[in-house]
Coordinates of N, CA and C in Angstrom, one line a residue:
M233 N 240.3 -213.5 -78.6 CA 239.1 -214.1 -79.0 C 239.2 -214.4 -80.3
L234 N 239.0 -215.0 -81.0 CA 239.1 -215.9 -82.6 C 237.7 -215.3 -83.3
M235 N 236.7 -215.2 -82.7 CA 235.6 -214.7 -83.2 C 235.6 -213.3 -83.7
D236 N 235.2 -212.7 -84.8 CA 235.0 -211.3 -84.9 C 233.5 -211.1 -84.7
L237 N 233.6 -210.3 -83.6 CA 231.8 -209.9 -83.2 C 231.0 -209.1 -84.1
R238 N 232.2 -207.9 -85.0 CA 231.5 -207.3 -85.5 C 230.6 -208.3 -86.7
D239 N 231.1 -209.3 -87.2 CA 230.6 -210.3 -88.0 C 229.2 -211.1 -87.2
V240 N 229.4 -211.2 -86.1 CA 228.1 -211.7 -85.2 C 227.0 -210.6 -85.2
Y241 N 227.5 -209.4 -84.9 CA 226.3 -208.6 -85.0 C 225.5 -208.1 -86.5
T242 N 226.5 -208.5 -87.6 CA 226.0 -208.1 -88.7 C 224.8 -209.2 -89.0
N243 N 225.6 -210.3 -88.4 CA 224.5 -211.4 -89.0 C 223.0 -211.5 -88.2
I244 N 223.0 -210.8 -87.2 CA 222.0 -210.8 -86.2 C 221.2 -209.6 -86.0
S245 N 221.7 -208.5 -86.8 CA 221.1 -207.1 -86.5 C 219.6 -207.1 -86.3
R246 N 218.9 -207.9 -87.7 CA 217.6 -207.7 -87.6 C 216.9 -208.5 -86.7
R247 N 217.8 -209.5 -85.8 CA 217.0 -210.3 -85.0 C 217.4 -210.1 -83.5
Y248 N 218.2 -209.2 -83.5 CA 218.8 -209.3 -82.1 C 217.8 -208.8 -80.8
E249 N 217.2 -207.7 -81.1 CA 216.1 -207.3 -80.1 C 215.2 -208.4 -79.8
S250 N 214.6 -209.0 -81.1 CA 213.4 -210.4 -80.5 C 214.1 -211.3 -79.9
T251 N 215.1 -211.8 -80.5 CA 216.3 -212.7 -79.9 C 216.4 -212.4 -78.3
N252 N 216.6 -211.6 -77.9 CA 217.0 -211.2 -76.6 C 215.7 -211.4 -75.7
H253 N 214.7 -210.6 -76.4 CA 213.4 -210.6 -75.5 C 212.9 -212.3 -75.3
L254 N 213.2 -212.8 -76.2 CA 212.8 -214.4 -76.2 C 213.7 -215.1 -75.3
L255 N 214.9 -215.0 -75.1 CA 215.9 -215.7 -74.4 C 215.7 -215.5 -72.8
T256 N 215.3 -214.0 -72.7 CA 215.2 -213.3 -71.2 C 213.7 -213.3 -70.7
F257 N 212.9 -214.0 -71.4 CA 211.5 -213.8 -71.3 C 210.9 -212.4 -71.0
G258 N 211.7 -211.9 -71.7 CA 211.3 -210.1 -71.9 C 212.1 -209.2 -70.7
L259 N 212.6 -210.1 -69.7 CA 212.9 -209.3 -68.9 C 214.3 -208.4 -69.3
D260 N 214.9 -208.4 -70.3 CA 215.8 -207.4 -70.7 C 215.3 -206.3 -70.6
G261 N 214.1 -206.1 -71.4 CA 213.5 -204.8 -71.5 C 213.3 -204.1 -70.3
S262 N 212.8 -204.9 -69.4 CA 212.6 -204.4 -68.0 C 214.0 -204.0 -67.2
W263 N 214.8 -204.3 -67.4 CA 216.0 -204.3 -66.8 C 216.6 -202.7 -67.4
R264 N 216.6 -203.1 -68.8 CA 217.0 -201.6 -69.5 C 216.1 -200.3 -69.1
R265 N 214.8 -200.4 -68.8 CA 214.1 -199.3 -68.8 C 214.6 -199.0 -67.0
L266 N 214.6 -199.9 -66.0 CA 215.3 -199.5 -64.5 C 216.5 -199.0 -64.7
A267 N 217.6 -199.5 -65.8 CA 218.9 -199.0 -65.9 C 218.7 -197.2 -66.4
G268 N 217.9 -197.2 -67.2 CA 217.3 -196.0 -68.0 C 216.7 -194.8 -66.7
E269 N 216.3 -195.2 -65.6 CA 215.7 -194.6 -64.8 C 216.8 -194.2 -63.8
V270 N 217.6 -195.0 -63.4 CA 219.1 -195.2 -62.7 C 219.9 -194.0 -63.3
A271 N 220.0 -194.0 -64.6 CA 221.0 -193.1 -65.1 C 220.4 -191.6 -65.0
L272 N 219.2 -191.5 -65.9 CA 218.3 -190.2 -65.7 C 218.4 -189.6 -64.2
R273 N 218.0 -190.4 -63.4 CA 218.0 -189.9 -61.7 C 219.3 -189.5 -61.5
S274 N 220.5 -190.0 -61.6 CA 221.7 -190.0 -61.2 C 222.1 -188.7 -62.1
A275 N 221.7 -188.6 -63.3 CA 222.3 -187.4 -64.2 C 221.7 -186.0 -63.6
L276 N 220.7 -186.3 -63.2 CA 219.6 -185.0 -62.6 C 220.6 -184.6 -61.3
E277 N 220.9 -185.7 -60.6 CA 221.2 -185.2 -59.2 C 222.6 -184.8 -59.2
A278 N 223.4 -185.0 -60.1 CA 224.7 -184.8 -60.6 C 224.9 -183.3 -61.0
G279 N 223.6 -182.6 -61.1 CA 223.5 -181.1 -61.3 C 224.3 -180.7 -62.7
S280 N 224.9 -179.8 -62.8 CA 225.3 -179.4 -64.1 C 226.5 -180.3 -64.8
P281 N 227.2 -180.7 -63.9 CA 228.3 -182.0 -64.4 C 227.4 -183.0 -65.3
G282 N 226.0 -183.5 -65.0 CA 225.5 -184.6 -65.5 C 224.5 -184.1 -66.5
A283 N 224.7 -182.7 -67.0 CA 223.9 -182.2 -68.1 C 224.3 -182.8 -69.3
G284 N 223.4 -182.6 -70.3 CA 223.6 -183.1 -71.8 C 224.9 -182.5 -72.5
P285 N 225.4 -183.0 -73.4 CA 224.8 -184.3 -74.2 C 225.2 -185.4 -73.4
W286 N 224.4 -186.8 -73.8 CA 224.6 -188.0 -73.4 C 225.2 -188.8 -74.3
L287 N 225.9 -189.8 -73.7 CA 226.4 -191.0 -74.7 C 226.0 -192.3 -74.2
D288 N 225.2 -193.1 -75.2 CA 224.7 -194.5 -75.0 C 226.0 -195.2 -75.9
L289 N 226.8 -196.0 -75.1 CA 228.0 -196.6 -75.8 C 227.8 -197.9 -76.0
C290 N 228.6 -198.6 -77.1 CA 228.2 -200.1 -77.4 C 226.5 -200.2 -77.3
S291 N 226.0 -199.3 -78.3 CA 224.6 -199.0 -78.2 C 223.7 -200.1 -78.9
G292 N 224.5 -200.8 -79.8 CA 223.5 -201.8 -80.5 C 222.6 -201.1 -81.2
T293 N 221.1 -201.6 -81.3 CA 220.0 -201.0 -82.0 C 219.6 -199.7 -81.4
G294 N 219.9 -199.2 -80.0 CA 219.8 -198.1 -79.7 C 218.7 -198.2 -78.5
E295 N 218.1 -199.4 -77.9 CA 217.1 -199.6 -77.1 C 217.5 -198.5 -76.0
T296 N 218.6 -198.6 -75.4 CA 218.7 -197.7 -74.3 C 218.8 -196.1 -74.7
A297 N 219.5 -196.3 -75.7 CA 219.6 -194.6 -76.1 C 217.9 -193.8 -76.5
G298 N 217.1 -195.0 -77.0 CA 215.9 -194.6 -77.2 C 215.0 -194.1 -75.9
L299 N 215.4 -195.1 -74.9 CA 214.6 -194.8 -73.5 C 215.4 -193.5 -73.0
L300 N 216.4 -193.3 -73.3 CA 217.0 -192.0 -72.5 C 216.4 -190.5 -73.3
A301 N 216.5 -191.1 -74.8 CA 216.1 -189.9 -75.6 C 214.4 -189.5 -75.3
S302 N 213.5 -190.6 -74.9 CA 212.1 -190.1 -74.7 C 211.9 -189.1 -73.8
R303 N 213.1 -189.0 -72.7 CA 212.7 -188.3 -71.6 C 213.9 -187.7 -71.1
P304 N 214.6 -186.6 -72.2 CA 215.7 -186.1 -71.6 C 215.2 -184.6 -70.8
P305 N 215.8 -184.5 -69.9 CA 215.7 -183.2 -69.1 C 216.6 -182.0 -69.8
G306 N 215.7 -181.1 -69.9 CA 216.3 -179.8 -70.9 C 216.6 -179.9 -72.1
G307 N 216.2 -180.8 -72.9 CA 216.5 -181.0 -74.4 C 217.8 -181.7 -74.2
A308 N 218.5 -182.5 -73.8 CA 220.0 -183.2 -73.7 C 219.6 -183.9 -75.1
C309 N 220.7 -184.0 -75.8 CA 220.8 -184.9 -77.2 C 221.4 -186.2 -76.6
V310 N 220.9 -187.2 -77.3 CA 221.7 -188.4 -76.8 C 222.1 -189.0 -78.1
I311 N 223.7 -189.4 -77.8 CA 224.3 -190.1 -79.1 C 224.3 -191.5 -78.8
S312 N 224.0 -192.3 -80.0 CA 224.4 -193.6 -80.0 C 225.2 -193.8 -80.8
A313 N 226.4 -194.8 -80.1 CA 227.5 -195.2 -80.6 C 227.9 -196.5 -80.4
D314 N 228.4 -197.0 -81.5 CA 228.5 -198.6 -81.6 C 229.8 -199.0 -82.6
F315 N 230.5 -200.3 -82.7 CA 231.0 -200.4 -83.7 C 230.5 -200.8 -84.9
S316 N 229.6 -201.4 -84.8 CA 228.7 -202.2 -85.6 C 227.6 -201.2 -86.4
V317 N 228.2 -200.9 -87.7 CA 227.2 -200.0 -88.7 C 225.7 -200.6 -88.8
P318 N 225.9 -202.2 -89.1 CA 224.8 -202.9 -89.2 C 223.6 -202.4 -88.2
M319 N 224.2 -202.6 -86.7 CA 223.3 -202.4 -85.8 C 222.6 -201.1 -85.8
L320 N 223.6 -200.3 -85.9 CA 223.1 -198.7 -85.9 C 222.0 -198.3 -86.8
R321 N 222.5 -199.1 -88.2 CA 221.5 -198.6 -89.3 C 220.0 -199.6 -88.6
E322 N 219.8 -200.5 -88.2 CA 218.8 -201.5 -87.6 C 218.2 -200.5 -86.5
G323 N 218.6 -199.7 -85.8 CA 218.3 -198.9 -84.9 C 217.7 -197.6 -85.5
I324 N 218.3 -197.1 -86.5 CA 217.7 -196.1 -87.0 C 216.3 -196.7 -87.6
R325 N 216.1 -197.7 -88.6 CA 215.1 -198.2 -88.9 C 214.1 -198.4 -87.9
R326 N 214.4 -198.9 -86.8 CA 213.3 -199.0 -85.7 C 212.8 -197.5 -84.9
R327 N 214.0 -196.7 -84.9 CA 213.5 -195.7 -83.9 C 213.5 -194.4 -84.5
G328 N 213.8 -194.3 -86.0 CA 214.1 -193.0 -86.7 C 214.7 -192.1 -86.0
G329 N 214.3 -190.7 -86.1 CA 215.1 -189.7 -85.7 C 215.7 -189.3 -84.4
S330 N 215.2 -190.3 -83.5 CA 215.1 -190.2 -82.0 C 216.8 -190.5 -81.5
L331 N 217.8 -191.2 -82.7 CA 218.7 -191.6 -82.3 C 219.8 -190.6 -83.3
I332 N 220.9 -190.3 -82.6 CA 222.0 -189.6 -83.4 C 223.2 -190.9 -83.3
P333 N 223.1 -191.5 -84.4 CA 224.1 -192.6 -84.4 C 225.6 -192.2 -84.6
V334 N 226.7 -192.9 -84.1 CA 228.1 -192.7 -84.4 C 228.7 -193.7 -84.5
A335 N 229.2 -194.3 -85.4 CA 230.2 -195.6 -85.6 C 231.6 -195.3 -84.8
A336 N 231.6 -196.0 -83.8 CA 232.8 -195.7 -83.0 C 233.3 -197.1 -82.3
S337 N 234.3 -197.3 -81.9 CA 235.1 -198.2 -81.1 C 235.2 -197.4 -79.4
S338 N 235.0 -198.4 -78.9 CA 234.5 -198.1 -77.2 C 236.2 -197.6 -76.8
S339 N 237.3 -198.0 -77.4 CA 238.4 -198.0 -76.7 C 239.2 -196.6 -77.6
A340 N 238.6 -196.2 -78.3 CA 239.0 -194.8 -79.1 C 238.0 -194.2 -79.7
L341 N 237.3 -193.3 -78.5 CA 236.2 -192.6 -79.0 C 236.5 -191.1 -79.5
P342 N 235.6 -190.9 -80.9 CA 236.0 -189.6 -81.6 C 235.1 -188.4 -80.7
F343 N 235.5 -188.3 -79.6 CA 234.8 -187.3 -79.0 C 236.1 -186.4 -77.9
P344 N 235.7 -185.2 -77.9 CA 236.9 -184.3 -77.1 C 236.6 -184.7 -75.8
D345 N 237.7 -184.4 -74.9 CA 237.8 -184.5 -73.4 C 236.2 -183.7 -73.0
D346 N 235.9 -184.4 -71.6 CA 234.8 -183.4 -71.0 C 233.6 -183.1 -71.6
T347 N 233.1 -184.2 -72.8 CA 231.9 -183.7 -73.6 C 230.8 -184.3 -72.8
F348 N 230.3 -185.2 -72.2 CA 229.3 -186.1 -72.0 C 228.9 -185.9 -70.2
G349 N 227.8 -185.7 -70.0 CA 227.1 -185.4 -68.5 C 226.9 -187.1 -67.8
L350 N 226.6 -187.8 -69.1 CA 226.1 -189.2 -68.7 C 226.7 -190.2 -69.9
V351 N 227.4 -191.7 -69.7 CA 227.6 -192.4 -70.5 C 226.8 -193.7 -70.1
T352 N 226.3 -194.4 -70.8 CA 225.5 -195.8 -70.4 C 225.7 -196.8 -71.3
V353 N 226.5 -197.9 -70.5 CA 226.6 -199.1 -71.4 C 225.7 -200.3 -70.9
T354 N 225.2 -201.1 -71.8 CA 223.9 -202.1 -71.5 C 224.5 -203.3 -72.1
F355 N 224.6 -204.1 -71.4 CA 224.8 -205.6 -72.0 C 226.1 -205.7 -73.1
A356 N 227.2 -204.9 -72.7 CA 228.0 -205.1 -73.7 C 229.5 -205.5 -72.7
A357 N 229.2 -205.0 -71.4 CA 230.7 -205.0 -70.5 C 231.2 -206.7 -70.9
R358 N 230.5 -207.7 -71.1 CA 230.9 -209.1 -71.1 C 231.5 -209.1 -72.7
N359 N 231.2 -208.4 -73.7 CA 232.0 -208.4 -74.8 C 233.3 -207.5 -74.7
L360 N 233.3 -206.5 -73.8 CA 234.5 -205.8 -73.8 C 235.5 -206.6 -72.9
R361 N 235.3 -207.6 -72.0 CA 235.9 -208.0 -71.4 C 236.4 -209.2 -71.9
S362 N 235.9 -209.9 -73.0 CA 236.4 -210.9 -73.8 C 237.5 -210.5 -74.5
R363 N 238.1 -209.4 -74.5 CA 239.5 -209.1 -75.4 C 240.3 -208.7 -74.1
S364 N 241.4 -209.2 -74.1 CA 242.5 -208.9 -73.0 C 242.4 -207.1 -73.2
G365 N 242.4 -206.4 -72.0 CA 242.8 -204.9 -72.0 C 241.5 -204.2 -72.5
L366 N 240.6 -205.0 -73.0 CA 239.6 -203.8 -73.8 C 238.9 -203.1 -73.0
F367 N 238.2 -203.8 -72.1 CA 237.4 -203.0 -70.9 C 238.5 -202.2 -69.9
G368 N 239.4 -202.4 -69.6 CA 240.2 -201.3 -69.4 C 240.1 -200.0 -70.0
E369 N 240.8 -200.2 -71.1 CA 241.0 -199.0 -72.4 C 239.5 -198.4 -72.4
S370 N 238.3 -199.3 -72.5 CA 237.3 -198.7 -72.9 C 236.7 -198.0 -71.2
L371 N 236.8 -198.1 -70.2 CA 236.5 -197.5 -69.0 C 237.5 -196.1 -69.1
S372 N 238.8 -196.0 -69.6 CA 239.6 -195.0 -69.7 C 239.1 -194.0 -70.6
E373 N 238.4 -194.5 -71.8 CA 237.9 -193.7 -72.5 C 236.5 -193.2 -72.0
I374 N 236.0 -193.7 -71.5 CA 234.6 -193.1 -70.7 C 234.9 -192.1 -69.7
R375 N 235.8 -192.2 -68.8 CA 236.3 -191.3 -67.9 C 236.9 -190.0 -68.7
R376 N 237.4 -190.4 -69.7 CA 238.2 -188.8 -70.5 C 236.9 -188.2 -71.0
V377 N 235.9 -189.0 -71.6 CA 235.0 -188.3 -72.3 C 233.9 -187.6 -71.5
L378 N 233.6 -188.2 -70.3 CA 232.9 -187.4 -69.3 C 233.5 -186.2 -68.7
R379 N 232.4 -185.3 -68.4 CA 233.0 -184.2 -67.6 C 233.3 -184.7 -66.3
P380 N 234.2 -183.8 -65.5 CA 234.3 -184.4 -64.2 C 232.9 -184.2 -63.2
G381 N 232.9 -185.3 -62.6 CA 231.3 -185.0 -62.1 C 230.2 -185.8 -62.5
G382 N 230.7 -186.1 -63.8 CA 229.6 -187.0 -65.1 C 229.2 -188.3 -64.5
V383 N 228.4 -189.0 -65.1 CA 227.8 -190.2 -64.4 C 228.1 -191.3 -65.5
F384 N 228.7 -192.3 -64.9 CA 228.6 -193.6 -65.8 C 228.0 -194.6 -65.2
V385 N 226.7 -195.2 -65.9 CA 225.8 -196.3 -65.6 C 226.2 -197.6 -66.5
N386 N 226.3 -198.7 -65.9 CA 226.5 -199.8 -66.7 C 225.3 -201.1 -66.0
L387 N 224.9 -201.7 -67.2 CA 223.9 -202.7 -66.8 C 224.4 -204.0 -67.6
E388 N 224.6 -205.1 -66.8 CA 224.9 -206.4 -67.4 C 224.4 -207.5 -66.5
T389 N 224.7 -208.7 -67.0 CA 224.3 -209.8 -66.4 C 225.4 -209.9 -65.2
S390 N 225.2 -210.8 -64.1 CA 226.1 -210.7 -63.0 C 225.8 -212.1 -62.6
Q391 N 226.6 -212.5 -61.4 CA 226.4 -213.7 -60.8 C 225.6 -213.8 -59.6
P392 N 224.7 -214.7 -59.3 CA 223.7 -214.5 -58.2 C 224.6 -215.1 -56.9
R393 N 224.0 -214.6 -56.1 CA 224.9 -214.8 -54.7 C 224.4 -216.2 -54.3
S394 N 223.1 -216.7 -54.4 CA 222.5 -217.9 -54.3 C 223.3 -219.1 -55.1
A395 N 223.9 -220.0 -54.4 CA 224.5 -220.9 -55.3 C 223.4 -221.9 -56.0
L396 N 222.4 -222.2 -55.7 CA 221.3 -222.8 -56.5 C 221.2 -222.0 -57.4
F397 N 220.6 -220.8 -57.2 CA 220.2 -220.0 -58.3 C 221.4 -219.8 -59.4
R398 N 222.4 -219.6 -59.2 CA 223.8 -219.4 -60.0 C 223.5 -220.8 -60.6
S399 N 223.5 -221.7 -60.3 CA 223.8 -222.9 -61.0 C 222.6 -223.1 -61.8
L400 N 221.4 -222.8 -61.6 CA 220.3 -222.9 -62.4 C 220.4 -221.8 -63.7
M401 N 220.9 -220.7 -63.3 CA 221.2 -219.5 -64.2 C 222.3 -220.3 -65.5
H402 N 223.4 -220.7 -64.9 CA 224.6 -221.2 -65.5 C 224.1 -222.2 -66.4
A403 N 223.1 -223.0 -65.8 CA 222.7 -224.4 -66.8 C 221.8 -223.9 -67.8
Y404 N 221.0 -222.6 -67.4 CA 220.1 -222.2 -68.8 C 221.0 -221.4 -70.0
A405 N 221.8 -220.9 -69.1 CA 223.0 -220.2 -70.3 C 223.7 -221.2 -70.9
K406 N 224.0 -222.4 -70.4 CA 224.6 -223.3 -71.1 C 224.1 -224.0 -72.0
T407 N 222.8 -224.4 -71.8 CA 221.8 -225.4 -72.8 C 221.1 -224.8 -73.6
A408 N 220.4 -223.6 -73.0 CA 219.4 -222.9 -73.8 C 219.8 -221.8 -74.8
V409 N 220.7 -221.1 -74.0 CA 221.1 -219.8 -74.4 C 221.8 -220.1 -76.1
G410 N 222.8 -221.0 -76.1 CA 223.3 -221.3 -77.1 C 222.5 -221.9 -78.2
R411 N 221.5 -222.9 -78.0 CA 220.8 -223.5 -78.7 C 219.6 -222.7 -79.6
L412 N 218.9 -222.0 -78.6 CA 217.9 -221.2 -78.7 C 218.4 -220.0 -79.6
G413 N 219.4 -219.6 -79.3 CA 220.0 -218.4 -80.1 C 220.5 -218.8 -81.6
R414 N 221.1 -219.9 -81.7 CA 221.3 -220.6 -82.7 C 219.8 -220.9 -83.8
L415 N 219.2 -221.0 -83.1 CA 217.8 -221.6 -83.9 C 216.9 -220.5 -84.1
L416 N 217.0 -219.1 -83.6 CA 216.5 -218.1 -84.0 C 217.0 -217.2 -84.5
T417 N 218.5 -217.6 -84.8 CA 219.1 -216.5 -85.8 C 219.9 -217.0 -86.7
G418 N 220.3 -218.4 -86.6 CA 221.2 -219.1 -87.6 C 222.6 -218.7 -87.1
E419 N 223.0 -218.1 -85.8 CA 224.2 -217.9 -85.7 C 224.9 -218.6 -84.6
K420 N 225.6 -219.7 -85.0 CA 226.0 -220.8 -84.1 C 227.2 -220.0 -82.9
E421 N 228.3 -219.6 -83.7 CA 229.4 -219.2 -82.7 C 229.0 -218.0 -82.0
G422 N 228.3 -217.3 -82.2 CA 228.2 -216.1 -81.7 C 227.4 -216.6 -80.4
Y423 N 226.4 -217.2 -80.4 CA 225.5 -217.3 -79.4 C 226.2 -218.6 -78.4
A424 N 227.0 -219.4 -78.9 CA 227.9 -220.0 -77.9 C 228.9 -219.1 -77.1
Y425 N 229.5 -218.4 -77.7 CA 230.3 -217.5 -77.1 C 229.4 -216.9 -75.9
L426 N 228.1 -216.1 -76.2 CA 227.3 -215.5 -75.5 C 227.0 -216.2 -74.1
S427 N 226.9 -217.5 -74.5 CA 226.5 -218.6 -73.6 C 227.5 -218.4 -72.5
G428 N 228.8 -218.9 -72.9 CA 230.2 -218.9 -71.9 C 230.2 -217.6 -71.5
S429 N 230.1 -216.5 -71.8 CA 230.5 -215.1 -71.4 C 229.3 -214.7 -70.3
I430 N 228.3 -215.5 -70.1 CA 227.2 -215.2 -69.3 C 227.9 -216.2 -67.8
R431 N 228.2 -217.0 -68.2 CA 228.9 -217.9 -66.8 C 230.0 -217.6 -66.6
T432 N 231.1 -216.8 -67.1 CA 232.3 -216.4 -66.8 C 232.3 -215.0 -66.1
F433 N 231.4 -214.2 -66.6 CA 231.5 -212.6 -66.1 C 231.6 -212.5 -64.5
P434 N 232.5 -211.5 -64.4 CA 232.4 -211.5 -62.8 C 231.3 -211.2 -62.1
G435 N 231.2 -211.0 -60.3 CA 230.0 -210.9 -59.9 C 230.0 -209.4 -59.4
A436 N 228.8 -208.9 -59.0 CA 228.9 -207.3 -58.8 C 229.9 -206.8 -58.0
P437 N 230.3 -207.5 -57.0 CA 231.5 -207.1 -56.0 C 232.8 -206.6 -57.0
D438 N 233.0 -207.7 -57.5 CA 234.4 -207.8 -58.3 C 234.2 -206.7 -59.6
L439 N 233.4 -206.7 -60.3 CA 233.0 -205.5 -61.2 C 233.1 -204.0 -60.7
A440 N 232.6 -203.9 -59.5 CA 232.6 -202.4 -59.0 C 234.1 -202.5 -58.7
A441 N 234.8 -202.9 -58.2 CA 236.3 -203.2 -58.0 C 237.2 -202.7 -59.4
E442 N 236.8 -203.4 -60.1 CA 237.1 -203.0 -61.7 C 236.7 -201.4 -62.0
I443 N 235.8 -201.3 -61.9 CA 235.2 -199.8 -62.2 C 236.0 -198.5 -61.4
S444 N 236.1 -199.0 -60.1 CA 237.0 -198.2 -59.0 C 238.3 -198.0 -59.3
S445 N 239.0 -199.2 -59.9 CA 240.4 -199.0 -60.3 C 240.6 -198.5 -61.7
A446 N 239.6 -198.0 -62.5 CA 239.7 -197.1 -63.5 C 239.4 -195.6 -63.4
G447 N 239.5 -195.6 -61.8 CA 239.4 -194.4 -61.2 C 238.1 -193.6 -61.3
F448 N 237.2 -194.3 -61.3 CA 235.7 -193.7 -60.8 C 235.2 -193.7 -59.5
S449 N 234.6 -192.9 -59.1 CA 234.5 -192.3 -57.7 C 233.0 -192.7 -57.6
E450 N 232.7 -192.9 -56.1 CA 231.6 -193.2 -55.7 C 230.8 -194.4 -56.2
V451 N 231.5 -195.6 -56.6 CA 231.0 -196.6 -57.2 C 230.0 -197.3 -56.5
S452 N 228.9 -197.7 -57.0 CA 227.8 -198.7 -56.4 C 227.3 -199.3 -57.2
W453 N 226.4 -200.5 -56.9 CA 225.8 -201.4 -57.6 C 224.2 -201.8 -57.1
R454 N 223.2 -202.1 -57.7 CA 222.0 -202.6 -57.5 C 221.8 -203.6 -58.3
E455 N 221.6 -204.9 -57.5 CA 221.3 -206.1 -58.0 C 219.6 -206.2 -58.2
I456 N 219.9 -207.1 -59.5 CA 218.5 -207.4 -60.2 C 218.1 -208.7 -60.1
M457 N 217.0 -209.3 -59.7 CA 216.6 -210.4 -59.7 C 217.4 -211.4 -58.9
L458 N 217.5 -211.2 -58.0 CA 218.4 -212.1 -57.1 C 220.1 -212.1 -57.5
G459 N 220.6 -210.9 -58.2 CA 222.0 -211.0 -58.6 C 222.1 -211.5 -60.0
A460 N 220.9 -211.9 -60.7 CA 221.0 -212.1 -61.9 C 221.8 -211.2 -63.3
A461 N 221.4 -209.9 -62.6 CA 221.9 -208.8 -63.3 C 222.2 -207.7 -62.6
A462 N 223.2 -206.8 -62.9 CA 223.2 -205.8 -61.8 C 223.3 -204.4 -62.6
I463 N 223.2 -203.2 -62.1 CA 223.2 -202.0 -62.4 C 224.5 -201.4 -61.9
H464 N 225.7 -200.9 -62.4 CA 226.5 -200.2 -61.7 C 226.8 -198.7 -62.1
K465 N 227.2 -197.9 -61.0 CA 227.4 -196.6 -61.2 C 228.0 -195.8 -60.6
G466 N 228.8 -194.6 -61.4 CA 229.9 -194.2 -60.6 C 230.4 -192.8 -61.1
K467 N 231.1 -192.0 -60.7 CA 231.1 -190.8 -61.1 C 232.6 -190.4 -61.6
A468 N 233.0 -189.7 -62.7 CA 234.3 -189.1 -63.2 C 235.0 -188.6 -62.5

């Protein structure tokens, strides 16, 4: 990928959340809340392996990290890690002391083995898969920093099973996402990339197979809005 995503997120950090809400008609927020509920419930069900601290990886402005931090059981701390410092700063501006920000690449995490009971990734897997090998490296790092029996939860757009709904979703991504994103943020290249990544990202069963191949067990998924998005979870 020729484009530097760090530059993209630097340019759109102040408008990132509002643009996402507009482009998804507010659905991204409800999907994040649902993923947060799945993550919290799964961590509790895992018992001591799922206890804190927790990590929200590729956290951006910390929307999901903030959701987790607002209801942590047993006082678990939530670390918000991202490769974009401007995005982390925007998260601090919006959410204050509820976030513990750490600048980090998903393929080289600065944490010891077996540190976390829960790792969440929301709307970032498409970026990781856009560079050869990065998604696999990131999954390996997630497994490394999760303690045995800890939980990984991933939220991402997906491919609807209905051919008609899938074609409508792709048409919206192709015509509206790129144009509206550029209009709202001034970022042309980044939203053109986003539009393409939505249309080429694998469906839920294929993504589950990739997560399983990375060594996670008990991998399952839940489709949202007829498969427009999916929540995957697995155990280290």
